[in-house]
Short mmCIF file of C-alpha atoms in Angstrom, two decimals:
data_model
loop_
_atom_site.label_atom_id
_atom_site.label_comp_id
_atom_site.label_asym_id
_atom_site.label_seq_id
_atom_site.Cartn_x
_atom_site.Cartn_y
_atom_site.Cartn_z
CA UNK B 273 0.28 -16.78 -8.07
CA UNK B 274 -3.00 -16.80 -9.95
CA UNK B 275 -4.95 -13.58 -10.36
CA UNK B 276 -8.59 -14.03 -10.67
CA UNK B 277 -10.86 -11.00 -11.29
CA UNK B 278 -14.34 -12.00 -10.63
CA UNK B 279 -15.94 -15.20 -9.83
CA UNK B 280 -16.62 -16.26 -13.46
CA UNK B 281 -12.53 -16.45 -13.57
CA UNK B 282 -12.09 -19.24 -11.05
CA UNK B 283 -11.61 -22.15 -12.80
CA UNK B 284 -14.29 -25.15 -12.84
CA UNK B 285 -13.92 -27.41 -9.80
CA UNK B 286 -11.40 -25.62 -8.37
CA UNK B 287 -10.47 -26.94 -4.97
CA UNK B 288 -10.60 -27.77 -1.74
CA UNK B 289 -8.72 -24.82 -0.58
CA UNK B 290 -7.99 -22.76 2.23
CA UNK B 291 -9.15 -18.78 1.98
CA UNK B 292 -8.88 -15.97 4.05
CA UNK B 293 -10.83 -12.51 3.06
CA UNK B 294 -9.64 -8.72 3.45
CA UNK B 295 -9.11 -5.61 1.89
CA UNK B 296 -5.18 -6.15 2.27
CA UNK B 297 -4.92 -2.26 1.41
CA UNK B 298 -0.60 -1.44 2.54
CA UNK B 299 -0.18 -5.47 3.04
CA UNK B 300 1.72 -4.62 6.36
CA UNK B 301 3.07 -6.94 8.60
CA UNK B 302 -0.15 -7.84 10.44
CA UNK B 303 -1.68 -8.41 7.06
CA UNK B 304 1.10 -10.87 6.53
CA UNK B 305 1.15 -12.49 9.85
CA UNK B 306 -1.83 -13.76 9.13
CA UNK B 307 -1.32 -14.49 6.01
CA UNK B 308 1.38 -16.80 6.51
CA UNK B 309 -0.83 -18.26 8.99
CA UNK B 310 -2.81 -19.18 5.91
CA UNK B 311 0.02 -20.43 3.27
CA UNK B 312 0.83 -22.85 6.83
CA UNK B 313 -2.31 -24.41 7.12
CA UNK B 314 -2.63 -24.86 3.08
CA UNK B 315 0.92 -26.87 2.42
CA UNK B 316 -0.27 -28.84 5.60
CA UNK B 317 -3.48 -29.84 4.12
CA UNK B 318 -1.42 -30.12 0.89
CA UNK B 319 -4.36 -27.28 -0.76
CA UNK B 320 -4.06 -24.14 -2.82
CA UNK B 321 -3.93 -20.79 -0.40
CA UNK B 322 -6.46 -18.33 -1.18
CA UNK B 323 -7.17 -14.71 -0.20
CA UNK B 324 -10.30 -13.19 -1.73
CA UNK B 325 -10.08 -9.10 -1.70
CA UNK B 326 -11.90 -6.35 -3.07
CA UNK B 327 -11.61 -3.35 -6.09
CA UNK B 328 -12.43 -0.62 -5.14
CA UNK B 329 -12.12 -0.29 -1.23
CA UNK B 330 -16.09 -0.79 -0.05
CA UNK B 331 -16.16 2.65 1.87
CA UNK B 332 -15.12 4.36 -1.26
CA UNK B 333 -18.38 2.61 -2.58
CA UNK B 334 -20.87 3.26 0.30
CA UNK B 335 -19.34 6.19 1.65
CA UNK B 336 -17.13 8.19 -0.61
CA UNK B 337 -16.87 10.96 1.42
CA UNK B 338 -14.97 8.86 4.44
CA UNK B 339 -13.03 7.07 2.27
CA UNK B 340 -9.90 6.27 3.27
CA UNK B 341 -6.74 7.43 0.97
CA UNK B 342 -5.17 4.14 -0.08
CA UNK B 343 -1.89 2.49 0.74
CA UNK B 344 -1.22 0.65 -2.17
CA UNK B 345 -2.18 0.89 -6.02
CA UNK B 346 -4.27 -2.31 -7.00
CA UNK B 347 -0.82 -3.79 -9.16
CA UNK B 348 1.28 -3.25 -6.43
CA UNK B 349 -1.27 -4.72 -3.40
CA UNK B 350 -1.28 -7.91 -5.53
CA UNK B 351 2.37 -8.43 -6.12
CA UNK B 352 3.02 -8.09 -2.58
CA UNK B 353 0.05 -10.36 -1.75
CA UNK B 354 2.03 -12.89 -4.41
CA UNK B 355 5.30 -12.52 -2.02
CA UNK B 356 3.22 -13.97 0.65
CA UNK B 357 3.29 -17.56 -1.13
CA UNK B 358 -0.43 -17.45 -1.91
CA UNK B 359 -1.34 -19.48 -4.64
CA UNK B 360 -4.39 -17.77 -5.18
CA UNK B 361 -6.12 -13.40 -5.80
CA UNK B 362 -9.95 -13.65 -6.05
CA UNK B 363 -10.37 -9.91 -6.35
CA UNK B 364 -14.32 -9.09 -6.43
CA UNK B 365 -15.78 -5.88 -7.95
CA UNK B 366 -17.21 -4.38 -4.67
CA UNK B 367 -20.71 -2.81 -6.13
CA UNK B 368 -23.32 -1.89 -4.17
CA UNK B 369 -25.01 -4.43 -5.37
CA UNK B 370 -22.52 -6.71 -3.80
CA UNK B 371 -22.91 -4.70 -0.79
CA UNK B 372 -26.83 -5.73 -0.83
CA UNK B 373 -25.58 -9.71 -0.28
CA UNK B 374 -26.36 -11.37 2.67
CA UNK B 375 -23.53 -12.78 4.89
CA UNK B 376 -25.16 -16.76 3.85
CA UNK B 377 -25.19 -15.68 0.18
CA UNK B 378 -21.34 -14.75 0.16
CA UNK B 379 -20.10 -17.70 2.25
CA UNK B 380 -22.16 -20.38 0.21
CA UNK B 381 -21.58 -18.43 -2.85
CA UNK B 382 -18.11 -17.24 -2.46
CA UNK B 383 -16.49 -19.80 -0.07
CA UNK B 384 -18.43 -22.92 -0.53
CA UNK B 385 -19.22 -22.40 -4.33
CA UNK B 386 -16.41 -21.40 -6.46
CA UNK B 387 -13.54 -22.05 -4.00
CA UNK B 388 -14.88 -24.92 -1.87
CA UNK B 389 -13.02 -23.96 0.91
CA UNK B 390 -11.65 -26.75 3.76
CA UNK B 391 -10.86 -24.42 5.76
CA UNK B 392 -11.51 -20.58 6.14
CA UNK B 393 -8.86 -18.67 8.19
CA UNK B 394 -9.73 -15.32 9.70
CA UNK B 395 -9.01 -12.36 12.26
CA UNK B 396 -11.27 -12.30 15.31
CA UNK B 397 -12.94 -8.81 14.11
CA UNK B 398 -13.53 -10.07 10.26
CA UNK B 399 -17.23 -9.19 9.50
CA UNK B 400 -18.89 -9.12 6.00
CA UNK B 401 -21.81 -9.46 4.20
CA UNK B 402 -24.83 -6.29 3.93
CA UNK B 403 -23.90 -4.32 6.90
CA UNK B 404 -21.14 -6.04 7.97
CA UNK B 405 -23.50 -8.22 9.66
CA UNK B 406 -21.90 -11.59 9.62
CA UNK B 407 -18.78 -11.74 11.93
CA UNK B 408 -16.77 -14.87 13.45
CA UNK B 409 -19.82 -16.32 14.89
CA UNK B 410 -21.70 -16.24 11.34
CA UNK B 411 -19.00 -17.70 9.77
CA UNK B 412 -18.42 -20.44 12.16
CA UNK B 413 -21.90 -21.77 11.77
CA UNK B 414 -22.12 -21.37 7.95
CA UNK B 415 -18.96 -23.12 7.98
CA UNK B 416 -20.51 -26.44 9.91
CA UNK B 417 -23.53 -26.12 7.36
CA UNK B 418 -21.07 -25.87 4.58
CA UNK B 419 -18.46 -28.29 5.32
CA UNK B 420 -15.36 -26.22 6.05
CA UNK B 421 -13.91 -25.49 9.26
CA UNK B 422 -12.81 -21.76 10.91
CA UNK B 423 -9.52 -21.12 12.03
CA UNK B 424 -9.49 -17.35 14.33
CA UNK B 425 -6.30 -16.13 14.40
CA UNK B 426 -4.63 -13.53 16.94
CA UNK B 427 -4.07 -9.85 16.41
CA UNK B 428 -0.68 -9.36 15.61
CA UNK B 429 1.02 -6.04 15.95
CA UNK B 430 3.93 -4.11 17.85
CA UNK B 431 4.76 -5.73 21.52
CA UNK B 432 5.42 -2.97 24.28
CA UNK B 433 8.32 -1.47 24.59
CA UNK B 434 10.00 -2.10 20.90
CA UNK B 435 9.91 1.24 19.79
CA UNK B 436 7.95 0.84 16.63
CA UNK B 437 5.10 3.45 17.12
CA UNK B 438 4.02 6.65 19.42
CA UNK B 439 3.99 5.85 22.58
CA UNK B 440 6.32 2.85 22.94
CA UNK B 441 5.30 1.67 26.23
CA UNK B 442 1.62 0.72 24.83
CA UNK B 443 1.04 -2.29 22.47
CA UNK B 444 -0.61 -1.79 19.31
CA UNK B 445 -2.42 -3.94 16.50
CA UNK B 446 -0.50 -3.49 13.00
CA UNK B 447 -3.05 -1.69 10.68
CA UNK B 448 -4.03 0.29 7.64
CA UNK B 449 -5.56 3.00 9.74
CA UNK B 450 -2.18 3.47 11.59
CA UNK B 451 -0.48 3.44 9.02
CA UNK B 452 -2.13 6.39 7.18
CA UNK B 453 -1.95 7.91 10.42
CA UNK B 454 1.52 8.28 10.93
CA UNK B 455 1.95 8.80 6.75
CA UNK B 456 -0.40 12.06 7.89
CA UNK B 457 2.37 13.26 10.42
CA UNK B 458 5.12 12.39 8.12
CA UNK B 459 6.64 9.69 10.04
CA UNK B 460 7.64 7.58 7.10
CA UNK B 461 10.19 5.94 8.58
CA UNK B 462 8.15 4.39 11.48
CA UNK B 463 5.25 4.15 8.87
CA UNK B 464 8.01 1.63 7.52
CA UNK B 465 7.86 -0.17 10.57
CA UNK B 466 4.31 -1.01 10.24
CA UNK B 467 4.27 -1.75 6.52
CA UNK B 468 7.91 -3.81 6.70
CA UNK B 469 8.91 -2.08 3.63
CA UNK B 470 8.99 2.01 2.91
CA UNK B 471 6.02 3.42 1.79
CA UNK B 472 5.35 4.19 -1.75
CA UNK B 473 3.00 6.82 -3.86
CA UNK B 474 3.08 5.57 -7.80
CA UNK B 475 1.95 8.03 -10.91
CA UNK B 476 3.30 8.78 -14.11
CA UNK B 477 6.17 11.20 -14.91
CA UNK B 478 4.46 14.43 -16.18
CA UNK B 479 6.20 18.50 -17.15
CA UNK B 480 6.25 20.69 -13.67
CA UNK B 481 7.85 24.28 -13.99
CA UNK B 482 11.49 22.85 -15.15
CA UNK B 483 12.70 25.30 -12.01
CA UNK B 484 14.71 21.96 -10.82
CA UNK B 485 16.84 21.69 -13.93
CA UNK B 486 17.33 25.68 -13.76
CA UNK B 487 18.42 25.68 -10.10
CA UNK B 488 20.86 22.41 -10.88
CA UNK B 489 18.16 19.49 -9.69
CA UNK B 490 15.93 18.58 -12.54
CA UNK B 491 12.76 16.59 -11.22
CA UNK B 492 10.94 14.06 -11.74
CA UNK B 493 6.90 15.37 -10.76
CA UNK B 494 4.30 12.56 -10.50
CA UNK B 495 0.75 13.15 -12.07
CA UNK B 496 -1.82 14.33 -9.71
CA UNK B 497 -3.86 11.20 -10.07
CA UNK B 498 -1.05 9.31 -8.26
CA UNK B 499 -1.84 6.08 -5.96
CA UNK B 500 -0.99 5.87 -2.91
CA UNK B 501 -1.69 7.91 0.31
CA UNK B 502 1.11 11.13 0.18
CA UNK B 503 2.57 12.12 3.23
CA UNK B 504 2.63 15.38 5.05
CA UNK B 505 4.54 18.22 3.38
CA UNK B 506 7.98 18.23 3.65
CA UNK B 507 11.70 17.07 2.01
CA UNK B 508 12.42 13.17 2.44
CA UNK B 509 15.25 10.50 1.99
CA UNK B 510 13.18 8.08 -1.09
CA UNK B 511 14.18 6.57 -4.06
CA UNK B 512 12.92 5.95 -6.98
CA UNK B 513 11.87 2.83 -8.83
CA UNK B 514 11.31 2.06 -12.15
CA UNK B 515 8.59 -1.42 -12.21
CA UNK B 516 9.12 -1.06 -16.46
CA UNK B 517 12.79 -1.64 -16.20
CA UNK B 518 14.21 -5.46 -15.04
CA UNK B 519 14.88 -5.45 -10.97
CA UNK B 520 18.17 -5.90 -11.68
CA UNK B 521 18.58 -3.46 -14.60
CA UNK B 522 21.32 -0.77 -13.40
CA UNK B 523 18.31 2.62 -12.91
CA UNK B 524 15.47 0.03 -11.90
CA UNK B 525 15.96 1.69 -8.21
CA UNK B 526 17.27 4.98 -8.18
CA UNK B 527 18.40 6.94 -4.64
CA UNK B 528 16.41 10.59 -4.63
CA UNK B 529 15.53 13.79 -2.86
CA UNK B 530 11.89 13.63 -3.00
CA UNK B 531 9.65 17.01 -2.10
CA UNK B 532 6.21 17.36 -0.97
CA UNK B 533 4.73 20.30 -0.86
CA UNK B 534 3.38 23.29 -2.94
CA UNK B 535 6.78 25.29 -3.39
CA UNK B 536 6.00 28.22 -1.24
CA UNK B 537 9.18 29.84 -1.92
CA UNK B 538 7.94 30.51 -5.78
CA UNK B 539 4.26 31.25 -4.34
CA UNK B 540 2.83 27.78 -5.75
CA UNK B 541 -0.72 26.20 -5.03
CA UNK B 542 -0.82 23.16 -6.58
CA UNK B 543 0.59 20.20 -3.90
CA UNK B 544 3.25 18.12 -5.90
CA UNK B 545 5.37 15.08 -5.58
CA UNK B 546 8.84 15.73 -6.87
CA UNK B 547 12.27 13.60 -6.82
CA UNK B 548 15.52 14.48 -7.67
CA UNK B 549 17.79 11.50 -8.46
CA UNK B 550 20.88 11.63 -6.77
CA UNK B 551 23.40 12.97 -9.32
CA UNK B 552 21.58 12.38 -12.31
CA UNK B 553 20.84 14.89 -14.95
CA UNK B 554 20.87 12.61 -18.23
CA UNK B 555 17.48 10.89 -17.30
CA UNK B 556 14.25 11.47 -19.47
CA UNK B 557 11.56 9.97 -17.10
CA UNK B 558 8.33 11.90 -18.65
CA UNK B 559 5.35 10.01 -19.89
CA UNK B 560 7.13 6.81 -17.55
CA UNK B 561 5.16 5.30 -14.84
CA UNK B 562 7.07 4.95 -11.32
CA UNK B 563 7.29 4.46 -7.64
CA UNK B 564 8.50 6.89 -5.53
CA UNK B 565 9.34 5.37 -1.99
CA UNK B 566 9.41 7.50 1.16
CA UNK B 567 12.78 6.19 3.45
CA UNK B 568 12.97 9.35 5.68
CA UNK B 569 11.81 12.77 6.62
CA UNK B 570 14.24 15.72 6.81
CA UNK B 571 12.37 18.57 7.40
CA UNK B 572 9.17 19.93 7.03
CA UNK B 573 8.60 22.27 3.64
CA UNK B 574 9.46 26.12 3.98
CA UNK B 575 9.58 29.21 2.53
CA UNK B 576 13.10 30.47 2.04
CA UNK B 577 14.09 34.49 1.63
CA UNK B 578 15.19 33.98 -2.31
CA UNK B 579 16.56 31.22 -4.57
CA UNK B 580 20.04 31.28 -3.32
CA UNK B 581 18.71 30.49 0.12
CA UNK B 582 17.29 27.94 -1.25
CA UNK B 583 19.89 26.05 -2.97
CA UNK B 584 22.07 26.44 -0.51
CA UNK B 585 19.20 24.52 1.29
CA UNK B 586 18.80 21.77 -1.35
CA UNK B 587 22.48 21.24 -0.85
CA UNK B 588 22.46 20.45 2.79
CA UNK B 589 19.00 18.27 1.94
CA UNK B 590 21.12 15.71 -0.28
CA UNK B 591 24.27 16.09 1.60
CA UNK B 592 21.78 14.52 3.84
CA UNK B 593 20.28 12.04 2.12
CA UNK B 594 23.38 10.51 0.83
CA UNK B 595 24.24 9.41 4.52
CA UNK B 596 20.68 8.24 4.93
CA UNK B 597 20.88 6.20 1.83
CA UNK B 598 24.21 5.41 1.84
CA UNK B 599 25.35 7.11 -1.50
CA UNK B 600 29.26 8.14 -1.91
CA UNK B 601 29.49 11.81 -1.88
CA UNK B 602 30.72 12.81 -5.53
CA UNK B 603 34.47 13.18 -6.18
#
């Protein structure tokens, strides 16, 4: 998949295609329903599939204060954007001078211009353009001034009854916003569910208070500058992965114990991401940049009477993940 960062990086004459636009922030499955909605219509049409996003997220631009925590770190949105089959990343520095463009301005400038789209393919609630002032209506008569046609396609998200989400009798549209909201309550596992792959918070390996190695499980503590929204305090089922090592390299995915939290028990402020690899007390991880994926909540994050209490506690927590994860107990 090409990666294009700005419109000065498509290449001359590039095209016909067929684009879609979004922020694409968690790529979860509703992201990729329609998605592959696109990457159909393209190999019909025998054309390049193109999704044009934007860095940063625009409400962290216009309204930093109600900016939403991200899903996914800008690497990781565009690898799984590549799994899609897209041929094609146009991701545009949101500014607020970009804000400032008109809805006309972006489709003949964006769409028509550099990607000379055949074919745009959107949700029914796209809008875009200053204010958000263009919408499916806008795009559908730019589109016959233009050239290219408008495909709308349906929401896609959880039917009733499957179980997928709170309240299982009501139907639900897949989205970022539920998504962080069930992250929020801890519910990682059904945060899954919307995402079609565990969640995952990404930073690089830096010194905590080495208490992990004293008590018998070293950790590996993420910077505090980490990407990715963290969920609600608490002790989860995760592993670990490792994008510097090859996929298939041996420690490239790594089953952990992974804390969130503030460590009560030893009086702690400072709200951490920890993991302790299952078993493993040979691995130097500091200064290393990493994933930590969130499989399953055990228990929300207490304050135990002592540090034998809580050891005795850390056992039970990987006794537990092991089943969760399917890891051998040690001989």
């Amino acid at each position: 998949m090409q990666r294009w960062q700005g419109l000065e990086a498509v290449p001359d004459g590039f095209g016909p295609s067929v684009v879609t636009i979004g922020n694409f922030d968690g790529v979860h499955r509703g992201h990729r329903a329609l998605l592959a909605e696109v990457v159909a219509a393209a190999r019909e049409r025998h054309l390049p599939a193109v999704a044009v996003t934007f860095e940063p997220h625009p409400v962290a631009v216009l309204f930093p204060e109600r900016a939403p925590a991200m899903l996914t770190a800008p690497d990781h949105r565009l690898e799984l954007l590549a799994e899609t089959g897209l041929d094609a990343v146009l991701v545009l520095e949101f500014t607020r001078e970009f804000a400032q463009w008109s809805p006309e301005r972006f489709v003949r400038t964006v769409f028509a211009g550099a990607l000379r789209a055949a074919l745009v393919v959107v949700g029914a609630d796209t809008r875009f353009g200053h204010r958000n002032s263009g919408d499916v209506a806008t795009l559908r008569h730019l589109g016959a001034e233009c050239g290219f046609d408008v495909e709308i396609v349906p929401e896609f998200g959880r039917k009733p009854g499957s179980g997928s989400g709170p309240g299982d009798g009501a139907a639900r549209r897949w989205s970022s916003s539920w998504v962080r909201e069930l992250l929020a309550e801890g519910e990682v596992a059904r945060a899954a569910e919307v995402l079609g792959r565990p969640h995952r918070v990404t930073g690089v390996v830096v010194h905590g208070d080495h208490r992990g190695r004293d008590l018998g499980y070293p950790t590996a503590n993420l910077s505090r500058d980490a990407l990715g929204q963290v969920p609600a305090d608490g002790v989860y089922a995760g592993r670990l992965v490792r994008p510097e090592l090859p996929p298939d390299a041996p420690d490239a995915v790594l089953p952990a114990a992974v804390s969130v939290g503030t460590n009560p028990t030893f009086d702690g402020l400072e709200r951490r991401v920890e993991a302790y690899v299952l078993d493993r007390t040979d691995l130097d991880l500091y200064g290393e940049r990493l994933a930590v994926e969130f499989v399953e909540r055990l228990r929300p994050t207490l304050r135990f009477d002592g540090v034998d209490a809580l050891v005795a506690q850390m056992a039970l927590d990987v006794a537990r993940c092991r089943e969760l994860l399917g890891v051998p107990a040690r001989s």
